[in-house]
Amino acid sequence: MGNIMSDETKYELAEELGFADKVKEGDWGNITTREAGSLVKKAVEKAEESLAQQEE
């Protein structure tokens, strides 16, 4: 995921999505492609929500 999101943010999203146990040691290679896709989708949703709140 590069440096776009902090590791803390990625971990929080992984917790919400139910696979944080796979990345406790910072090994993101343990997640599936589907889980990675879900993480990105959730991050985009949160970013959109944040932008919408700023526009209000």
mmCIF file with all atom_site columns, C-alpha atoms in Angstrom:
data_model
loop_
_atom_site.group_PDB
_atom_site.id
_atom_site.type_symbol
_atom_site.label_atom_id
_atom_site.label_alt_id
_atom_site.label_comp_id
_atom_site.label_asym_id
_atom_site.label_entity_id
_atom_site.label_seq_id
_atom_site.pdbx_PDB_ins_code
_atom_site.Cartn_x
_atom_site.Cartn_y
_atom_site.Cartn_z
_atom_site.occupancy
_atom_site.B_iso_or_equiv
_atom_site.pdbx_formal_charge
_atom_site.auth_seq_id
_atom_site.auth_comp_id
_atom_site.auth_asym_id
_atom_site.auth_atom_id
_atom_site.pdbx_PDB_model_num
ATOM 1  C CA . MET A 1 1  ? 0.000   0.000   0.000  1.00 0.00 ? 1  MET A CA 1
ATOM 2  C CA . GLY A 1 2  ? 3.004   2.236   -0.023 1.00 0.00 ? 2  GLY A CA 1
ATOM 3  C CA . ASN A 1 3  ? 3.017   5.392   2.028  1.00 0.00 ? 3  ASN A CA 1
ATOM 4  C CA . ILE A 1 4  ? -0.481  6.541   1.176  1.00 0.00 ? 4  ILE A CA 1
ATOM 5  C CA . MET A 1 5  ? -1.917  5.258   4.470  1.00 0.00 ? 5  MET A CA 1
ATOM 6  C CA . SER A 1 6  ? -0.187  4.906   7.793  1.00 0.00 ? 6  SER A CA 1
ATOM 7  C CA . ASP A 1 7  ? 0.298   1.404   9.157  1.00 0.00 ? 7  ASP A CA 1
ATOM 8  C CA . GLU A 1 8  ? -1.949  2.392   12.057 1.00 0.00 ? 8  GLU A CA 1
ATOM 9  C CA . THR A 1 9  ? -4.785  3.296   9.683  1.00 0.00 ? 9  THR A CA 1
ATOM 10 C CA . LYS A 1 10 ? -4.356  0.090   7.703  1.00 0.00 ? 10 LYS A CA 1
ATOM 11 C CA . TYR A 1 11 ? -4.394  -1.955  10.912 1.00 0.00 ? 11 TYR A CA 1
ATOM 12 C CA . GLU A 1 12 ? -7.554  -0.202  12.138 1.00 0.00 ? 12 GLU A CA 1
ATOM 13 C CA . LEU A 1 13 ? -9.272  -1.015  8.851  1.00 0.00 ? 13 LEU A CA 1
ATOM 14 C CA . ALA A 1 14 ? -8.057  -4.618  9.064  1.00 0.00 ? 14 ALA A CA 1
ATOM 15 C CA . GLU A 1 15 ? -9.598  -4.819  12.545 1.00 0.00 ? 15 GLU A CA 1
ATOM 16 C CA . GLU A 1 16 ? -12.924 -3.535  11.212 1.00 0.00 ? 16 GLU A CA 1
ATOM 17 C CA . LEU A 1 17 ? -12.803 -6.076  8.404  1.00 0.00 ? 17 LEU A CA 1
ATOM 18 C CA . GLY A 1 18 ? -11.875 -8.968  10.684 1.00 0.00 ? 18 GLY A CA 1
ATOM 19 C CA . PHE A 1 19 ? -8.393  -9.966  9.586  1.00 0.00 ? 19 PHE A CA 1
ATOM 20 C CA . ALA A 1 20 ? -6.141  -7.906  11.857 1.00 0.00 ? 20 ALA A CA 1
ATOM 21 C CA . ASP A 1 21 ? -4.880  -11.122 13.445 1.00 0.00 ? 21 ASP A CA 1
ATOM 22 C CA . LYS A 1 22 ? -3.090  -11.925 10.177 1.00 0.00 ? 22 LYS A CA 1
ATOM 23 C CA . VAL A 1 23 ? -1.095  -8.683  10.259 1.00 0.00 ? 23 VAL A CA 1
ATOM 24 C CA . LYS A 1 24 ? -0.291  -8.263  13.955 1.00 0.00 ? 24 LYS A CA 1
ATOM 25 C CA . GLU A 1 25 ? 3.439   -8.460  13.247 1.00 0.00 ? 25 GLU A CA 1
ATOM 26 C CA . GLY A 1 26 ? 3.189   -6.067  10.303 1.00 0.00 ? 26 GLY A CA 1
ATOM 27 C CA . ASP A 1 27 ? 3.309   -8.864  7.747  1.00 0.00 ? 27 ASP A CA 1
ATOM 28 C CA . TRP A 1 28 ? 0.811   -7.705  5.167  1.00 0.00 ? 28 TRP A CA 1
ATOM 29 C CA . GLY A 1 29 ? 1.867   -10.581 2.924  1.00 0.00 ? 29 GLY A CA 1
ATOM 30 C CA . ASN A 1 30 ? -0.361  -12.866 4.989  1.00 0.00 ? 30 ASN A CA 1
ATOM 31 C CA . ILE A 1 31 ? -3.631  -11.364 3.731  1.00 0.00 ? 31 ILE A CA 1
ATOM 32 C CA . THR A 1 32 ? -5.464  -12.608 0.674  1.00 0.00 ? 32 THR A CA 1
ATOM 33 C CA . THR A 1 33 ? -6.028  -10.604 -2.473 1.00 0.00 ? 33 THR A CA 1
ATOM 34 C CA . ARG A 1 34 ? -9.702  -10.356 -1.557 1.00 0.00 ? 34 ARG A CA 1
ATOM 35 C CA . GLU A 1 35 ? -8.831  -8.976  1.893  1.00 0.00 ? 35 GLU A CA 1
ATOM 36 C CA . ALA A 1 36 ? -6.451  -6.450  0.339  1.00 0.00 ? 36 ALA A CA 1
ATOM 37 C CA . GLY A 1 37 ? -9.215  -5.366  -2.026 1.00 0.00 ? 37 GLY A CA 1
ATOM 38 C CA . SER A 1 38 ? -11.642 -5.014  0.873  1.00 0.00 ? 38 SER A CA 1
ATOM 39 C CA . LEU A 1 39 ? -9.079  -2.903  2.725  1.00 0.00 ? 39 LEU A CA 1
ATOM 40 C CA . VAL A 1 40 ? -8.677  -0.559  -0.232 1.00 0.00 ? 40 VAL A CA 1
ATOM 41 C CA . LYS A 1 41 ? -12.444 -0.329  -0.733 1.00 0.00 ? 41 LYS A CA 1
ATOM 42 C CA . LYS A 1 42 ? -12.951 0.538   2.953  1.00 0.00 ? 42 LYS A CA 1
ATOM 43 C CA . ALA A 1 43 ? -10.180 3.153   2.796  1.00 0.00 ? 43 ALA A CA 1
ATOM 44 C CA . VAL A 1 44 ? -11.804 4.798   -0.230 1.00 0.00 ? 44 VAL A CA 1
ATOM 45 C CA . GLU A 1 45 ? -15.196 4.828   1.514  1.00 0.00 ? 45 GLU A CA 1
ATOM 46 C CA . LYS A 1 46 ? -13.692 6.488   4.583  1.00 0.00 ? 46 LYS A CA 1
ATOM 47 C CA . ALA A 1 47 ? -11.885 9.070   2.440  1.00 0.00 ? 47 ALA A CA 1
ATOM 48 C CA . GLU A 1 48 ? -15.112 9.880   0.589  1.00 0.00 ? 48 GLU A CA 1
ATOM 49 C CA . GLU A 1 49 ? -16.987 10.250  3.892  1.00 0.00 ? 49 GLU A CA 1
ATOM 50 C CA . SER A 1 50 ? -14.284 12.575  5.186  1.00 0.00 ? 50 SER A CA 1
ATOM 51 C CA . LEU A 1 51 ? -14.437 14.733  2.054  1.00 0.00 ? 51 LEU A CA 1
ATOM 52 C CA . ALA A 1 52 ? -18.234 14.894  2.223  1.00 0.00 ? 52 ALA A CA 1
ATOM 53 C CA . GLN A 1 53 ? -18.055 16.101  5.831  1.00 0.00 ? 53 GLN A CA 1
ATOM 54 C CA . GLN A 1 54 ? -15.534 18.790  4.893  1.00 0.00 ? 54 GLN A CA 1
ATOM 55 C CA . GLU A 1 55 ? -17.854 20.083  2.170  1.00 0.00 ? 55 GLU A CA 1
ATOM 56 C CA . GLU A 1 56 ? -20.766 20.556  4.591  1.00 0.00 ? 56 GLU A CA 1
#
